[in-house]
Every structure is written in C-alpha cells, then in structure tokens.
PDB file of C-alpha atoms in Angstrom:
ATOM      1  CA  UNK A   1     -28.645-117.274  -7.640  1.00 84.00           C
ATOM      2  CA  UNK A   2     -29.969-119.226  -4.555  1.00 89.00           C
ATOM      3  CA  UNK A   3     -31.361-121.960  -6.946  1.00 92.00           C
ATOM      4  CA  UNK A   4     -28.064-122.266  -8.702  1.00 92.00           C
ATOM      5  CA  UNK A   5     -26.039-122.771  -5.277  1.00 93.00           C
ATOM      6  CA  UNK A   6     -28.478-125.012  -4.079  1.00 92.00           C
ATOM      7  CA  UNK A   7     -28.195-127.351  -6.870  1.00 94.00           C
ATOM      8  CA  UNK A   8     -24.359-127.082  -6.795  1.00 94.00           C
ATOM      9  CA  UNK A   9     -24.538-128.282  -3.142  1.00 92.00           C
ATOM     10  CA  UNK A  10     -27.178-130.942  -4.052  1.00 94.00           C
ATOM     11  CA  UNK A  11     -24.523-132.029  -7.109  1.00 96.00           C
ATOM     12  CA  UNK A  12     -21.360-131.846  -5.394  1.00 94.00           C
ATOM     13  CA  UNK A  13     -21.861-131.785  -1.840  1.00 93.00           C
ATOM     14  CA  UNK A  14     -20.828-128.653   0.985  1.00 92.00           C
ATOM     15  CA  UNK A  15     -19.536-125.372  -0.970  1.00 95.00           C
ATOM     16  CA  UNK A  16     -16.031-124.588   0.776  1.00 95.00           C
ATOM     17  CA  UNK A  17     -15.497-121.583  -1.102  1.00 96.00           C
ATOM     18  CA  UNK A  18     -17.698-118.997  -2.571  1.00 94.00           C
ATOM     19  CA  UNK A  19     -16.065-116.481  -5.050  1.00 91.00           C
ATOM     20  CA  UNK A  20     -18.516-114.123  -6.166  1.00 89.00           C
ATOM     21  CA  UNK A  21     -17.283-111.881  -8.940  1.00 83.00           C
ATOM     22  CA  UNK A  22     -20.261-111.345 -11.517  1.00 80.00           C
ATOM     23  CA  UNK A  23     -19.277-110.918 -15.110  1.00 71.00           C
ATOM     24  CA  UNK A  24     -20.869-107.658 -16.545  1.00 65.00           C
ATOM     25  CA  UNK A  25     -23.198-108.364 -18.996  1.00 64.00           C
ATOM     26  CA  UNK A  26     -24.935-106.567 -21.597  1.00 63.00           C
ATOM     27  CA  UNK A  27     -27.555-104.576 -20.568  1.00 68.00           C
ATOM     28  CA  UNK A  28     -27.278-104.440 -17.012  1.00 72.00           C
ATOM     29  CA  UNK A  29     -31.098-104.214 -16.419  1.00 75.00           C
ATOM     30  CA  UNK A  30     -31.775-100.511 -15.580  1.00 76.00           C
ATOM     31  CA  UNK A  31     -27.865 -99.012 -16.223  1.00 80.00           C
ATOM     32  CA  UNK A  32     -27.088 -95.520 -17.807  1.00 81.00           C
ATOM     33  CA  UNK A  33     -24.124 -94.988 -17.967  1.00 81.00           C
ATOM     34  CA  UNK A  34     -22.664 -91.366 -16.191  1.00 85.00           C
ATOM     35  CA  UNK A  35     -19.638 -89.809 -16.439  1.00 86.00           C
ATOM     36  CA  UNK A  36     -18.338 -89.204 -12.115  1.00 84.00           C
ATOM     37  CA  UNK A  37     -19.922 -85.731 -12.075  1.00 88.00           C
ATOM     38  CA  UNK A  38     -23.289 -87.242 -13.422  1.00 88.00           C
ATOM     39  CA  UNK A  39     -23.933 -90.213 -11.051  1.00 87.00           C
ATOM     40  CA  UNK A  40     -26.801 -90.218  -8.674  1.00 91.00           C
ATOM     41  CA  UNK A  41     -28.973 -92.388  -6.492  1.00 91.00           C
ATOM     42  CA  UNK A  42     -30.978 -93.849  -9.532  1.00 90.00           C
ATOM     43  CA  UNK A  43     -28.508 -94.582 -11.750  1.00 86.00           C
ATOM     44  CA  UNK A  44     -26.098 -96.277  -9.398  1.00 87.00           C
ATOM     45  CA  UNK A  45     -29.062 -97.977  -8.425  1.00 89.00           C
ATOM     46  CA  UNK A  46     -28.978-100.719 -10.871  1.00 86.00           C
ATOM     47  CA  UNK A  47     -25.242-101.363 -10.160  1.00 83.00           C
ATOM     48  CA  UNK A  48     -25.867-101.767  -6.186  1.00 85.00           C
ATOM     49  CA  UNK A  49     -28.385-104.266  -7.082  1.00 85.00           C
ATOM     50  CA  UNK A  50     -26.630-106.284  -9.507  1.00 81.00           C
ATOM     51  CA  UNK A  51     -23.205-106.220  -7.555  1.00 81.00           C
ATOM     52  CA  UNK A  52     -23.775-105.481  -4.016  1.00 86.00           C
ATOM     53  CA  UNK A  53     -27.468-107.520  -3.145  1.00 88.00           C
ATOM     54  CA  UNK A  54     -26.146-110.262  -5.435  1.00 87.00           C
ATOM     55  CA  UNK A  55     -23.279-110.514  -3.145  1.00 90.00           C
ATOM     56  CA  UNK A  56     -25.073-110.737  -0.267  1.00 93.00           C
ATOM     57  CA  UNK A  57     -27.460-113.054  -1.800  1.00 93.00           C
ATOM     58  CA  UNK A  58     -24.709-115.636  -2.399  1.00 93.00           C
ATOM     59  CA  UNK A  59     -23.179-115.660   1.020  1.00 95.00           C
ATOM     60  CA  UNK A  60     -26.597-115.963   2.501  1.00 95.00           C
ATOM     61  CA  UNK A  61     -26.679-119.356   0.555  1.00 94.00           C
ATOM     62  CA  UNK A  62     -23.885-120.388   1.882  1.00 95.00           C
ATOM     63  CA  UNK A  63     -22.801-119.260   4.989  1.00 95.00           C
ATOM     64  CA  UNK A  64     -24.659-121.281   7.011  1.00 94.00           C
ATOM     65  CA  UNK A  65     -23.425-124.665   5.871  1.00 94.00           C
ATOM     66  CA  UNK A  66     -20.031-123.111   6.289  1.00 96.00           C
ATOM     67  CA  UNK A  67     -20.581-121.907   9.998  1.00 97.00           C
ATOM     68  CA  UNK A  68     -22.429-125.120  10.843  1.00 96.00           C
ATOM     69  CA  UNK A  69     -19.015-127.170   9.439  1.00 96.00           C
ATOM     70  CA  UNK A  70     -16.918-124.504  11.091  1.00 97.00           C
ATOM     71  CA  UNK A  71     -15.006-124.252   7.967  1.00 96.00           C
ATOM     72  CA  UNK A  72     -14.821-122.083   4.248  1.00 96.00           C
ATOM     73  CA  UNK A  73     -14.245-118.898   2.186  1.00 96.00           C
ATOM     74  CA  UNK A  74     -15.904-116.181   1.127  1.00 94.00           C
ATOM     75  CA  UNK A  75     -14.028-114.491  -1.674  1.00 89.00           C
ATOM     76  CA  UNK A  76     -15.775-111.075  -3.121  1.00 85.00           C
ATOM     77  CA  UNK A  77     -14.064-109.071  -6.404  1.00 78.00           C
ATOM     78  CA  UNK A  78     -15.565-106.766  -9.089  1.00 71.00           C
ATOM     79  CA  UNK A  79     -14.021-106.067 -12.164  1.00 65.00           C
ATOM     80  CA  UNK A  80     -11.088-103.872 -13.661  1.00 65.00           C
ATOM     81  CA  UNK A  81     -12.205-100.768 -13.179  1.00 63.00           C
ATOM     82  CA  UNK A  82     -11.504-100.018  -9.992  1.00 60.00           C
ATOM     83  CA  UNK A  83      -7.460-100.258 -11.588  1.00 64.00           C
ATOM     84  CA  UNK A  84      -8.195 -98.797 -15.117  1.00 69.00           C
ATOM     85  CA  UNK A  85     -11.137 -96.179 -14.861  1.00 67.00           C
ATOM     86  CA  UNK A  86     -13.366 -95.768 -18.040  1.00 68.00           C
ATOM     87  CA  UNK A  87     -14.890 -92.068 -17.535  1.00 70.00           C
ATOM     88  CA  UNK A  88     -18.731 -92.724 -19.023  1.00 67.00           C
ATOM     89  CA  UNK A  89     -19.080 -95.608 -16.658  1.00 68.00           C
ATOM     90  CA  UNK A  90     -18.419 -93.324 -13.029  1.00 63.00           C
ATOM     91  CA  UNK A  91     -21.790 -95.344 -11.958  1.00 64.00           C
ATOM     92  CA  UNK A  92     -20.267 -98.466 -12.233  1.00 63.00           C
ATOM     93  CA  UNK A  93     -16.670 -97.750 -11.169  1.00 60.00           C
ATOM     94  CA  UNK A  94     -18.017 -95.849  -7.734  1.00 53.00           C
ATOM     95  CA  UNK A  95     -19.781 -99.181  -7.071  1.00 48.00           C
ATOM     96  CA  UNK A  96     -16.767-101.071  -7.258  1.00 50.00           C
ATOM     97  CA  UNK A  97     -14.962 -99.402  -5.252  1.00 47.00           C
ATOM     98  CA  UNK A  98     -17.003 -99.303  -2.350  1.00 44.00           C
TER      99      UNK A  98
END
C-alpha cells in the first residue's frame, strides 16, 4: 500500500485526496465466514486487518504531505453491506459498520 502511494506521488505529484474503499477480494487471507451469532475475536480478525489497518496505513502515507500543504481529503467507505446485510458474512458486515 505505502509503495503504491509513494509511486503515485513520485508519478503525479502531491495526493489531494485519498479515498480508501478496498474492493473485497477472493479469499480474504484468513476469513470464515459467521453468521452474527457466530463472530468472534479471530474471525473478525482478518476483516480488521484488511479494512481497518489498511485504512490507517493509507492515511499515514499521506497525511503528512497534506498537513505540510495545509490542504486535502481523506475519504473512507466499505462496501454494501452495511445497507443490504448478507447473514453468513456477520464478520464482515460488523466490521463495516464500525
């Protein structure tokens, strides 16, 4: 993640806006997926990680340009479920809407 922002910067110059939204993918290392009345610390685990520390990863990339240029955006969304629940995936959805 950090190498990929650093060589948008070095392409294209300052980032102005971050908008991190990562696109699920298939496997998410480490994800079973629990109905609401199954989830627990390990296996909301893997979503934390790949939602939450990625997040924070990105705006650690970038916030410091933006604060040094007193200027930018830092836009953070997850995906549909937070709108249209899917039961087996009560891991994934609980991260989302946190």
């Amino acid at each position: 993640m950090t190498d990929a922002l650093n060589e948008a910067k070095a392409r294209f110059g300052a980032i102005d806006v971050l908008e991190y939204s990562p696109a699920p993918h298939s496997p998410v290392p480490g994800l079973t997926p629990a109905v609401p009345s199954e989830v627990t610390v390990d296996n909301l685990q893997p979503m934390i990680d790949y939602n939450v520390y990625g997040a924070i990863t990105a705006a650690q990339a970038v916030l410091p340009a933006m604060r040094e240029a007193d200027a930018g955006a830092l836009l953070f969304s997850t995906g549909g479920g937070s709108v249209d629940p899917v039961p087996m995936f009560g891991n994934v959805i609980s991260d989302e809407r946190r």
